[in-house]
Amino acid sequence: MNKKNPFEGEDLMDEGGLDLRRYWQAILSRKWMILGLTATITVVAMLVVAGMPSRYQATATLMFELDQGNLVSVEELYDTGTQRREYILTQTEMLQSRDLAERVIRKLDLLNNEEFDPSLREVSSGIWGWLPFVGKNQSVDSVERSRIEQVTSAFLKRLSVAPKRSTHLVDISFTARSPELAADIANAVGAEYIASQSEARAQFTNRASSWLNERLDTLRVKLEQSEAELLAFREQEDLVDISGVLSLAEQDLNEATTQLQEMRRELRQVGSIHEQVEALEGNELALANLPDVLNNPMIQEIKRNEAQASRNVAEVSRRYGPKHPIMIAANNELTMVRDQLRSEVRNLADAIDSRYQTAQARVRAQEQEVARAKENYQQVSRKAVRHGELQQQAEINRQLFNTFLTRVNETREASGFDMAPARLADPAVAPNEPSEPNKRVIVSAVLALALMLSVGLAFVLDFLRVGVRNPEDVEVYLHQRLMGLLPDVQKVSGQRLDLRAFFDPDQYTFAESVRTLRTGIVLSQFGGKEGKDSKGQVLAVTSSVPGEGKTTVAENLAFALGQVEKVLLVDADLRKPVVGIDFGVDREQPGLTDMIEGTAAIDDCIHRDENGGIDIIPAGRLCDDPQKLLVSPRFDEMIKVLARSYDRVIIDTPPVQAVSDALIIARSASSVLFVVKHDDVNKRVVIKGLSRLEQTGAPVAGVVLNHVDTSKNAAYAEEYYGYDYGRQPGGKSEARRAPSVELEQVVESSEEKT
């Protein structure tokens, strides 16, 4: 393979040359054909144009009145539901409707106008009228309807309606043989449109008024019912001002809750003191030191007296003995004061207990009051909710009733204001000059076109063959190695190439071509830098576009290689799989897609073709996104696994220019075989396909020129391969593989060299 990148900085014309002299020579060599063809076409055009009748086009301008006096908007009253632009476009289409056309036809009596009643119909009816079995079952109505349809179709073909941009104006144009008739029809279309729209709006207004009145009566009944239910509820619950009652209930609940909170706070305070008193019960002196007891004025007074008595005992004891009357009196006084303190402490403890019991009773009573207030508030709230529902329903019914009442009044007022939806801003007048045909322009255009056509035909005849025609084209234009030529068996034998044509003795030329291709591939493998590693055993077969025979090449090449190697043929054209169908593999059998997705084992996806001596993997079930499977790492891994099990893995890929699947598959192949259909696909298309492969780094091994017509290209076909070598006069071959080298010898020789 040529390692030079042939697609950078080169043009196809660099080899063929953009030679103006070649074009000029093509014109000179066919000048009489050009002149004769041009003159013939021009004369025929002049005769045709001379017999063409003149037609006149008259145009009337219609203006849409979108503002309907602002009494009731068009959108609200007539419910157009469109913006101005969409409204104008809609009305433009209505101007070209069959219904409007029939109105104009009947108004102007165009059914009896000979311009709209071709004489061919009279002749036809006269002929068919004599036949006994034709037209007998047609009723008068059906014949008349058919006649109207024909005239209407002819009428609409001559009618043209075009809105003027950024305006409310529409041009109505009509073409007829008579200028007066053209003007009358253009004006009649506008007038009938205005009349039909006015009638439609009047009918719609009447239907709307009727529906609104019926709906208004229904809403009046619903309003009366809802108001009656609201009044009955108020009387039943004795409600005057539900908001005031609810407010009072809420206020009572809040006050009761506040009082309960205050009482609970007081209970907690008294309870704390009560717990301390209970804990020190029987120890009056310790109780006397409690803060709440100590702060009592009486206790404080007794405490002062106790302190004074204690000081007095202390002073007397320094002067007198314990049995001295004064000492005894002082001790008695101290004892009396302390007894008084104990008595007062016990009284205070009893008072604290009484306060605690009273606080508990008050809290329980207040809790009952709160529960009562809460229940009252809930009852009032439920009444308020029900009252609100009834009141809201009545209000909704009242609003609906008022809305419909307003709409009824507006519609009633608008019905008396009958403003036309459009008017003729510029009526059509009879034209003085025909609009068509412009005979001079037509003849001049035909002359120019005929001349260009003649010159173009000369160029086409000279440069018609733009495909790859011979081995030189492969080397010069494609910059690729020619791996082989395959004859067009269809052209030779006149029948479709059979799948197993390689084994058909009658197709010895085709079989020998495939063997030669096989030898070239094996030689390129051993001559390349890859050697015989597993990577070198994967061969991708592709083409530029569909229909070049890449699948046929892949299948027959697999047969040829299968005679000397263990070969696996893989159908990687997941969009239009063919291999499995050709080999008769059931569509439900697992294949490549199942293997990549892991839904089937590799062995289950491989199918043996005993007649051909090869294994095949069909495409498998169809998938929505083939590229997602091909670009996955598992595809490359599967190819590597298969390459280790086979001497050769041949992959049939989609065309390069159709989809990019082949570019993805080429990354997993050691070489790519590019199939080109002989003298069919444009060289530029082939170059683009090869360029895409080169840009992705795909190793293109060479090109196979397929479908070669050996009867027309026998010289270079025999020059390259000598296809007729060994052919006997009876059409048989005494040595079908004589032109090609024995593959086993080539392999052994290459292995010794490497």
Tab-separated table of C-alpha atoms in Angstrom, residues 233-241:
chain	number	residue	atom	x	y	z
A	233	PHE	CA	-78.518	27.900	56.592
A	234	ARG	CA	-78.410	31.306	58.282
A	235	GLU	CA	-81.968	30.890	59.579
A	236	GLN	CA	-81.303	27.334	60.766
A	237	GLU	CA	-78.162	28.285	62.694
A	238	ASP	CA	-79.565	31.641	63.829
A	239	LEU	CA	-76.642	33.492	62.260
A	240	VAL	CA	-76.624	37.213	61.651
A	241	ASP	CA	-72.939	38.042	61.519
